mmCIF file with all atom_site columns, C-alpha atoms in Angstrom:
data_model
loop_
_atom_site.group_PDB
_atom_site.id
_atom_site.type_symbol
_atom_site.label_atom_id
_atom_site.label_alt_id
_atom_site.label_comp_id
_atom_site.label_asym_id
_atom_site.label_entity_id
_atom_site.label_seq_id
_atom_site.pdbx_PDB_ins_code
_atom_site.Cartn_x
_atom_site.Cartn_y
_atom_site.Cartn_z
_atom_site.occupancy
_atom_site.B_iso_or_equiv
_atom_site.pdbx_formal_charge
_atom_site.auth_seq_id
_atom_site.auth_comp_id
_atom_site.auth_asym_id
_atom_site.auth_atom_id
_atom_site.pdbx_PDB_model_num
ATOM 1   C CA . UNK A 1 1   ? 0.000   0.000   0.000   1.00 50.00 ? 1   UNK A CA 1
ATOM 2   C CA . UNK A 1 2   ? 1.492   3.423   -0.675  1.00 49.00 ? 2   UNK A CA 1
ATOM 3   C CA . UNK A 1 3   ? 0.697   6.821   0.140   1.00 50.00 ? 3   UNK A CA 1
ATOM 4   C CA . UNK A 1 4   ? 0.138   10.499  -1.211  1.00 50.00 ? 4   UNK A CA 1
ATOM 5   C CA . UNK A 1 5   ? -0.136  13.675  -0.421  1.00 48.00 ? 5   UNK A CA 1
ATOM 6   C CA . UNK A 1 6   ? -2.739  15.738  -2.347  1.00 49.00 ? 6   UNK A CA 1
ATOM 7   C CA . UNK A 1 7   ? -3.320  19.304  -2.043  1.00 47.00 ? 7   UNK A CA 1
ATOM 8   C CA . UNK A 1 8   ? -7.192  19.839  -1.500  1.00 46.00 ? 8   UNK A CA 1
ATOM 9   C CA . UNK A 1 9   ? -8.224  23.393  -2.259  1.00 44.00 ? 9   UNK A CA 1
ATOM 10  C CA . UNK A 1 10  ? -11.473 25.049  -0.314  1.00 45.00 ? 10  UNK A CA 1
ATOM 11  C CA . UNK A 1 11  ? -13.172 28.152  -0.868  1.00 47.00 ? 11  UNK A CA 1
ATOM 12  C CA . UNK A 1 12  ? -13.633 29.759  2.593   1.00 48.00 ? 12  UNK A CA 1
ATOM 13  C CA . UNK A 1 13  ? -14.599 33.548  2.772   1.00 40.00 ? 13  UNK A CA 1
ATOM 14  C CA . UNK A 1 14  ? -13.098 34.422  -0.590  1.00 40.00 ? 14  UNK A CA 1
ATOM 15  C CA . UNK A 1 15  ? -9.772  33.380  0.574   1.00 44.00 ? 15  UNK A CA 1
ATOM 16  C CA . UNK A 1 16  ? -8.273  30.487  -1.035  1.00 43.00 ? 16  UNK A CA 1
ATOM 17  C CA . UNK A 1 17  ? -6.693  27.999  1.475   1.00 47.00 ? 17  UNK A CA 1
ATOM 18  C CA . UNK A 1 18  ? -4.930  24.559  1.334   1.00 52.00 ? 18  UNK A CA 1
ATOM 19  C CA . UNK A 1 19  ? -5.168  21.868  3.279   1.00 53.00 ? 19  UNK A CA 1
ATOM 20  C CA . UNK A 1 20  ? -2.898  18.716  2.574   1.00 56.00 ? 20  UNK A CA 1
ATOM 21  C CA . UNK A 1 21  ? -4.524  15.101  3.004   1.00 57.00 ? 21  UNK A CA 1
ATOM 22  C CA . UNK A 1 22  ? -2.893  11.660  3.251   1.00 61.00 ? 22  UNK A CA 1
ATOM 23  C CA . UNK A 1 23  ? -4.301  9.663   0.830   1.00 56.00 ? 23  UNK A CA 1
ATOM 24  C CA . UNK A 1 24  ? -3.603  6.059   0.693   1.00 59.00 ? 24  UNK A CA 1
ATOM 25  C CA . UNK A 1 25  ? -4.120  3.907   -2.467  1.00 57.00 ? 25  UNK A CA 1
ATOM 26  C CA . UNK A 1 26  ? -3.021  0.479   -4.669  1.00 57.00 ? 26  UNK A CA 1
ATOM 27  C CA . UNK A 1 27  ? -4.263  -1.629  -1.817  1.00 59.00 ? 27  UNK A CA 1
ATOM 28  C CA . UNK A 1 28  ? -3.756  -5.779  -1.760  1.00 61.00 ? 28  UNK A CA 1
ATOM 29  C CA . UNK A 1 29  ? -5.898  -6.272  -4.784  1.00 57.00 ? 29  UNK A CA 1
ATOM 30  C CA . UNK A 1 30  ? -6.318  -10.055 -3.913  1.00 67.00 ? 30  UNK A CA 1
ATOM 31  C CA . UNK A 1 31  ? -9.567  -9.514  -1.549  1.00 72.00 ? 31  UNK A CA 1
ATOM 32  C CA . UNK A 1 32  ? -11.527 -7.739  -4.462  1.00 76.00 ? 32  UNK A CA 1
ATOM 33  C CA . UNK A 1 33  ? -13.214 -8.178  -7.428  1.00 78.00 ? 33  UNK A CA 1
ATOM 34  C CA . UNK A 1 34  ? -11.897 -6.865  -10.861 1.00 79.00 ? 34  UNK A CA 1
ATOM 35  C CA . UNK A 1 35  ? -13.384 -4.089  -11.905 1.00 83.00 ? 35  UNK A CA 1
ATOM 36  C CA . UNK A 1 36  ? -14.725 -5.311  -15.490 1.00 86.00 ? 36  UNK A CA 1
ATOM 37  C CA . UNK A 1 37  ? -18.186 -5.906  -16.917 1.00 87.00 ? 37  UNK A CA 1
ATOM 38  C CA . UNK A 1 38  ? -19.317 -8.919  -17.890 1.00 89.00 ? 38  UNK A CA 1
ATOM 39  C CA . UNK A 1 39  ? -23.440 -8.702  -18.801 1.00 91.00 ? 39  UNK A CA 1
ATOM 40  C CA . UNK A 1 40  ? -23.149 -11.945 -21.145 1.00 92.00 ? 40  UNK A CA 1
ATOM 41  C CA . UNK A 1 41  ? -24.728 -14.941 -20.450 1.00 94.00 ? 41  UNK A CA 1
ATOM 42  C CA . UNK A 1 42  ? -22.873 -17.503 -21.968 1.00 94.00 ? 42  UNK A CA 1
ATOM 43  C CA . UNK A 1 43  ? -19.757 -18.481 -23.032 1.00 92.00 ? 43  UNK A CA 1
ATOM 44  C CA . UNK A 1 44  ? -18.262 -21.283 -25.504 1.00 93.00 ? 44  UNK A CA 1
ATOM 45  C CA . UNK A 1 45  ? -18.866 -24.184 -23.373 1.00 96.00 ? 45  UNK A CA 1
ATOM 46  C CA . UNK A 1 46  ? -21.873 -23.227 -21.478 1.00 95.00 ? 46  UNK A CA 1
ATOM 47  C CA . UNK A 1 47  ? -24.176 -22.183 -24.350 1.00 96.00 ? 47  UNK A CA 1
ATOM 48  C CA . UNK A 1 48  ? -25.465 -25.336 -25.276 1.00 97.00 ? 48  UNK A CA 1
ATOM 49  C CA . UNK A 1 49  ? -26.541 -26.363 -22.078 1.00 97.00 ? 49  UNK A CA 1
ATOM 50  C CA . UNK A 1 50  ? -27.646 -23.356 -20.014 1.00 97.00 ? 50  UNK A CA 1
ATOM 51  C CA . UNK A 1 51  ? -29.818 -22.244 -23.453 1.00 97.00 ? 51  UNK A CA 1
ATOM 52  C CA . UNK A 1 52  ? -31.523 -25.961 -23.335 1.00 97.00 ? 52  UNK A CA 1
ATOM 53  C CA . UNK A 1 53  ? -32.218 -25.401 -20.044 1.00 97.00 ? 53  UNK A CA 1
ATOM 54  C CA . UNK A 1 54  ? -33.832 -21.938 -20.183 1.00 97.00 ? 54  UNK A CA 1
ATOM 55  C CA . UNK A 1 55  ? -35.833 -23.185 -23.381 1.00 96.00 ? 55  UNK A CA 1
ATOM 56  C CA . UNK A 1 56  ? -37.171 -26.166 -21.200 1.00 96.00 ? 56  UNK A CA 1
ATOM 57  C CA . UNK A 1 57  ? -38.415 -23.800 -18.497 1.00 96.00 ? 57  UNK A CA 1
ATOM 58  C CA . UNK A 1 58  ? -41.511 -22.776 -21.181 1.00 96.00 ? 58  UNK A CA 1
ATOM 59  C CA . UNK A 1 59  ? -44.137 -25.063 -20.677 1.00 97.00 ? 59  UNK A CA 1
ATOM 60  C CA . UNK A 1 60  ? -45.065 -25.497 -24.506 1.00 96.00 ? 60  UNK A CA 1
ATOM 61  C CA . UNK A 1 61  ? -41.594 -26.681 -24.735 1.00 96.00 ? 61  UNK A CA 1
ATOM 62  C CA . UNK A 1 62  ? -41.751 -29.026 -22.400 1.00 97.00 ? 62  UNK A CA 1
ATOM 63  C CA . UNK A 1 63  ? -45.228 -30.237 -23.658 1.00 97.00 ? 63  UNK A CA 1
ATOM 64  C CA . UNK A 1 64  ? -44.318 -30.728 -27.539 1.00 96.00 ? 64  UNK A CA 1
ATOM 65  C CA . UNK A 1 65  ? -41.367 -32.662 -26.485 1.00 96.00 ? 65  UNK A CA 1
ATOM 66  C CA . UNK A 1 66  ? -43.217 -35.213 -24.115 1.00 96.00 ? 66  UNK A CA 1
ATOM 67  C CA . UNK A 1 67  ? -45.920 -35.318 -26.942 1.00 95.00 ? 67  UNK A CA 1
ATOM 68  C CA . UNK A 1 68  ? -42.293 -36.364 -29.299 1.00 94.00 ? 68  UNK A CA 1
ATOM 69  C CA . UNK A 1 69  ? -41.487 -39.132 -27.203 1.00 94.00 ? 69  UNK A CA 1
ATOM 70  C CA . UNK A 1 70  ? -45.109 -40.495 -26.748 1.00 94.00 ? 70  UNK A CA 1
ATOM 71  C CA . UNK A 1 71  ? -45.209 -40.633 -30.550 1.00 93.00 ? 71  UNK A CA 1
ATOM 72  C CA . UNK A 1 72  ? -42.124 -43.289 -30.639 1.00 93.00 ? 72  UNK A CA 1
ATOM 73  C CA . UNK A 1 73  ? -44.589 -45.241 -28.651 1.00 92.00 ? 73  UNK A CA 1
ATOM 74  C CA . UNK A 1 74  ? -46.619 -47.462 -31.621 1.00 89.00 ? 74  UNK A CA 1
ATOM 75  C CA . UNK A 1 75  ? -49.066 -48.612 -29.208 1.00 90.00 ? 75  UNK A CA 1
ATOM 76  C CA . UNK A 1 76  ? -50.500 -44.933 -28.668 1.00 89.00 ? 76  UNK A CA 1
ATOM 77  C CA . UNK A 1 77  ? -49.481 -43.233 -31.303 1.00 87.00 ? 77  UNK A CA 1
ATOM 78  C CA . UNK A 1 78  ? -50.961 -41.843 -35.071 1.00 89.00 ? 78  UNK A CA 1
ATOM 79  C CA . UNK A 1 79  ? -48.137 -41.550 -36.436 1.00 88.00 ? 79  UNK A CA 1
ATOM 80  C CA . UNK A 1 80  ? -46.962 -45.151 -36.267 1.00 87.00 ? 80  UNK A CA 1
ATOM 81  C CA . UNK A 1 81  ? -44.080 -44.335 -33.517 1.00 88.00 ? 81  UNK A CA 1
ATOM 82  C CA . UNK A 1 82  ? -42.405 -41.500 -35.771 1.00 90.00 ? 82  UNK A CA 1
ATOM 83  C CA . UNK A 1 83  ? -41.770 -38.560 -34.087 1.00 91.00 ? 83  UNK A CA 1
ATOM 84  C CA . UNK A 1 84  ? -43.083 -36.292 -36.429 1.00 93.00 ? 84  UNK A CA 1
ATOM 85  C CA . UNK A 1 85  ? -43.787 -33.325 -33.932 1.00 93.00 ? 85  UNK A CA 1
ATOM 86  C CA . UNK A 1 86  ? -40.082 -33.344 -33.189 1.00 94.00 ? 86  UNK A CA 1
ATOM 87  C CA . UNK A 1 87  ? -39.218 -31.181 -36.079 1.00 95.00 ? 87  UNK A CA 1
ATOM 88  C CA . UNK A 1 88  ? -41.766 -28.275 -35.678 1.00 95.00 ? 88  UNK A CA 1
ATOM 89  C CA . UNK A 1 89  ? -39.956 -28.364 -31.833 1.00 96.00 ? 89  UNK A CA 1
ATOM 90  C CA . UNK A 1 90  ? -36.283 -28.404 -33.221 1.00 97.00 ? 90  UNK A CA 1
ATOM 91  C CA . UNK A 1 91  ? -36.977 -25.696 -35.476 1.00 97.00 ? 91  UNK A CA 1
ATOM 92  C CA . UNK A 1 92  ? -38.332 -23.332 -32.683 1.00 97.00 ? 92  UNK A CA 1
ATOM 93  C CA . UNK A 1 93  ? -35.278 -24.231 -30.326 1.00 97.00 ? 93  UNK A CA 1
ATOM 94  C CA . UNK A 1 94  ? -32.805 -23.741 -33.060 1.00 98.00 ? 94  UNK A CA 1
ATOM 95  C CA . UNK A 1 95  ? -34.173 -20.509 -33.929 1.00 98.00 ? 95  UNK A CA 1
ATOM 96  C CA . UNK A 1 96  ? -34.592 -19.563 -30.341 1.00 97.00 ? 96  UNK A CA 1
ATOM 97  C CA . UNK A 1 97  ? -30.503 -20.420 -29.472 1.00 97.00 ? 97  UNK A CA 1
ATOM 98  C CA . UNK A 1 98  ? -29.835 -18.811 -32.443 1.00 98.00 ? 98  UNK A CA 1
ATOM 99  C CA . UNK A 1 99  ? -31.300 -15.257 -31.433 1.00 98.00 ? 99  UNK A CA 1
ATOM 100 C CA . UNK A 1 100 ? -29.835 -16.242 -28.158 1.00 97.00 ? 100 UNK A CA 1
ATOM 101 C CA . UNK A 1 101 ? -26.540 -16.529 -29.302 1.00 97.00 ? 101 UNK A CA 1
ATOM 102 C CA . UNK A 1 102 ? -26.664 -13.259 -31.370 1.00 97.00 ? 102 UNK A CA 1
ATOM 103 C CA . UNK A 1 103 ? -27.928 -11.079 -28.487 1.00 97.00 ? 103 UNK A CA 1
ATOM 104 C CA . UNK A 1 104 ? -25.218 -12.869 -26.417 1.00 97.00 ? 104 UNK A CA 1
ATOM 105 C CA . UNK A 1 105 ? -22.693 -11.999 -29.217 1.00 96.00 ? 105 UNK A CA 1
ATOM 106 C CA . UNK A 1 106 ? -23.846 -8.374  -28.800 1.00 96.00 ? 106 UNK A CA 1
ATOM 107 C CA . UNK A 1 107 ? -23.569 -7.484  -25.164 1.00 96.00 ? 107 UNK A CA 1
ATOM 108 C CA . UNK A 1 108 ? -19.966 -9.333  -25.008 1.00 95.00 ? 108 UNK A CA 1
ATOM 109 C CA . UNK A 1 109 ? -19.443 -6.790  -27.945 1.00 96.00 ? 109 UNK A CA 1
ATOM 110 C CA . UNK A 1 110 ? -20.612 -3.935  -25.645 1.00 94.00 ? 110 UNK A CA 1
ATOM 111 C CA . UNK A 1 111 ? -19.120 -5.362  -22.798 1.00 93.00 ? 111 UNK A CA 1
ATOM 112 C CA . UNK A 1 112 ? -15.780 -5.128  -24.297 1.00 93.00 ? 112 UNK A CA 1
ATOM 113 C CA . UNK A 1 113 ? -16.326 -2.003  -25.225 1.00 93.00 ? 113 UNK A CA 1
ATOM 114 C CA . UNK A 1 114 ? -16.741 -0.918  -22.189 1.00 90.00 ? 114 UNK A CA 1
ATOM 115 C CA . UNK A 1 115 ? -13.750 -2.309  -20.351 1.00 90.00 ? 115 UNK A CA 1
ATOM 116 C CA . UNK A 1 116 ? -11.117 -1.322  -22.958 1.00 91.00 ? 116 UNK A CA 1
ATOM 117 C CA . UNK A 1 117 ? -12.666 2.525   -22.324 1.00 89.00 ? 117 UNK A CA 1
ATOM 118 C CA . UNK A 1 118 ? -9.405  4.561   -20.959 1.00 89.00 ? 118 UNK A CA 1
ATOM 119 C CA . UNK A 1 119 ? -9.680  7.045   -17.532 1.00 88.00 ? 119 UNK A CA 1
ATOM 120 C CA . UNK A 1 120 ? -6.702  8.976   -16.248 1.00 88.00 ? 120 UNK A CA 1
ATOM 121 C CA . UNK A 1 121 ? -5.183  7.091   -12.882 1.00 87.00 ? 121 UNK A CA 1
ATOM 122 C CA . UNK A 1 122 ? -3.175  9.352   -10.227 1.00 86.00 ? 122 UNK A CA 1
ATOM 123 C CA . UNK A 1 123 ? 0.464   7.993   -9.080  1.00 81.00 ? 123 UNK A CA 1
ATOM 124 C CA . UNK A 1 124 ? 2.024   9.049   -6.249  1.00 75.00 ? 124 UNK A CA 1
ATOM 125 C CA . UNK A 1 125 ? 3.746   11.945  -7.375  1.00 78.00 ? 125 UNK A CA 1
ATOM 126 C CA . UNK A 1 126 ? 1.137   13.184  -9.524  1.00 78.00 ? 126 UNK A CA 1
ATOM 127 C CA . UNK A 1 127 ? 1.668   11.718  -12.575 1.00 86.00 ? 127 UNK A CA 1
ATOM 128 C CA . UNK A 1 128 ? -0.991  10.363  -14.852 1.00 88.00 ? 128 UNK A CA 1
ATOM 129 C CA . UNK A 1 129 ? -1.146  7.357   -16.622 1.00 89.00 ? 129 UNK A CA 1
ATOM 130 C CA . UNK A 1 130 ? -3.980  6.305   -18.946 1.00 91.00 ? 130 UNK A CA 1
ATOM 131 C CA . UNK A 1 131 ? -5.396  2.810   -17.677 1.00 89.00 ? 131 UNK A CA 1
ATOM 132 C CA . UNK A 1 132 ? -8.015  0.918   -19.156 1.00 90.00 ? 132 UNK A CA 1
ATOM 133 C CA . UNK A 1 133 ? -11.755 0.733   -17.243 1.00 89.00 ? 133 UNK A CA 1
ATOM 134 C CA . UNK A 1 134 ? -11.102 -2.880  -16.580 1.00 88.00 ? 134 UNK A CA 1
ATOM 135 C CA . UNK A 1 135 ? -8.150  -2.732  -15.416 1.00 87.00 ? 135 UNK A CA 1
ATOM 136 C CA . UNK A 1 136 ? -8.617  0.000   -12.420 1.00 85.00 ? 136 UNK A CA 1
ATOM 137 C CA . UNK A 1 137 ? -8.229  -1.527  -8.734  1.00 83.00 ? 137 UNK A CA 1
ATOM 138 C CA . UNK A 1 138 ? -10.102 -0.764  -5.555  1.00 80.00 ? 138 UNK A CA 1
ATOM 139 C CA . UNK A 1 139 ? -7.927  2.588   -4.379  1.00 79.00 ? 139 UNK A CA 1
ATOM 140 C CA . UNK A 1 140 ? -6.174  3.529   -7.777  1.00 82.00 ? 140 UNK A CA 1
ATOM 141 C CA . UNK A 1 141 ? -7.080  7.604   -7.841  1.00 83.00 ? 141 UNK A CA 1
ATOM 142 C CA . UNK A 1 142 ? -8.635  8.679   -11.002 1.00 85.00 ? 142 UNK A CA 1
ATOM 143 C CA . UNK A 1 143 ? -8.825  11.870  -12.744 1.00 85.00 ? 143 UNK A CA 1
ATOM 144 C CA . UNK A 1 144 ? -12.083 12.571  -13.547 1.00 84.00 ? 144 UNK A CA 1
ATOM 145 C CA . UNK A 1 145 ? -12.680 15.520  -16.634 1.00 84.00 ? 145 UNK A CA 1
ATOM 146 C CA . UNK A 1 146 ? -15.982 17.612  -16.827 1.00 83.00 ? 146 UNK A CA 1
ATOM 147 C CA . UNK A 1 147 ? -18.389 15.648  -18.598 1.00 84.00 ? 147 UNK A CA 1
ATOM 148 C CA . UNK A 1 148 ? -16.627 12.778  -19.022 1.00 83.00 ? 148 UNK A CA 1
ATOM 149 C CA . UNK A 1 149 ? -18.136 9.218   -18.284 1.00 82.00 ? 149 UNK A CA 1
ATOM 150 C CA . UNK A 1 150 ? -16.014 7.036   -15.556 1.00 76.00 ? 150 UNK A CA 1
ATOM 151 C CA . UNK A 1 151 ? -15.921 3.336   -14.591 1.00 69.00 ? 151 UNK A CA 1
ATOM 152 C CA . UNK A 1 152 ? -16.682 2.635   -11.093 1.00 65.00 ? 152 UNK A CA 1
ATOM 153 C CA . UNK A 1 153 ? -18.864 3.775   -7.879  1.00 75.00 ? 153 UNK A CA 1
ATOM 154 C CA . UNK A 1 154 ? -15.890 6.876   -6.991  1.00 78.00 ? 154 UNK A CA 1
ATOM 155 C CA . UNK A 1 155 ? -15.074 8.569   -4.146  1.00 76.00 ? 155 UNK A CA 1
ATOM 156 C CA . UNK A 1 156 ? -14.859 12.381  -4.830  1.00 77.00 ? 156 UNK A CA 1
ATOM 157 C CA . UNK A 1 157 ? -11.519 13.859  -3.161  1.00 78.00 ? 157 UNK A CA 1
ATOM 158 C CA . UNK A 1 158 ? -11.589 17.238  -4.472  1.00 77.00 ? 158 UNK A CA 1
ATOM 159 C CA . UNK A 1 159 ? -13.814 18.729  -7.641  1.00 79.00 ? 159 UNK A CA 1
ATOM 160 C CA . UNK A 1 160 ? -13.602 22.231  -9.355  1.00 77.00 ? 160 UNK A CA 1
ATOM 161 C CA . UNK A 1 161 ? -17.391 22.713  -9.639  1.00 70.00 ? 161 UNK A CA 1
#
């Protein structure tokens, strides 16, 4: 953990005065969470599964494919045990994990976007460097422009406004 000192200007009775604060920052980053955004659902190895599982939770899904396997049954079925409703089903799954998959594909998109966004981060010294939004740690000081977006929940040291 390291320290520095920041000179905090305040307005008090038209007579600018300084006050100097201890500030300390780059704490052990090993007890937090990163600081990037992830709003994606899936990822290579988990779409398949987890998107078969949400598409069972519908009822009519559910239904069609327990009317599918009671059509393999001869006995009971009109259709002399092909599974004929099984394609009508497929077809509205597929279609389904495909939309998935492409609205998926698009917040990953955004989500990147997001984390490779650059902000201004305060060394001891008072030197800037430019660090991406996903790579800022819990009590790395950033330098924060008039109307400029920034990354995380901040804690306001000083502003000019």
């Amino acid at each position: 953990m390291s320290s520095a000192n920041f000179a905090l200007f305040t307005d008090e009775d038209t007579e600018l005065t300084e006050s100097i604060r201890t500030v300390y920052s780059h704490f052990d980053h090993k007890k937090f969470s990163s600081n990037r955004v992830s709003t994606a659902k899936y990822n290579i190895f988990t779409f398949i599964p987890k998107n078969l599982y949400e598409q069972f939770q519908q009822l009519a899904n559910v239904y069609f494919l327990i009317i599918a396997v009671m059509q393999t049954i001869p006995e009971i079925s009109i259709s002399e045990g092909k599974p004929v409703i099984i394609l009508p089903l497929a077809f509205v799954v597929i279609l389904t994990a495909l939309k998935d998959a492409v609205e998926d594909f698009k917040r990953k998109r955004s989500d990147d976007l997001q984390n490779n966004q650059t902000v201004e981060v305060v060394f001891s010294g008072g030197h800037l460097v430019n660090k991406r939004w996903k790579d800022l740690k819990v009590g790395d000081i950033v330098m924060v422009r008039e109307d400029q977006f920034f990354p995380a929940d901040l804690l306001i040291l000083n502003a000019s406004h």
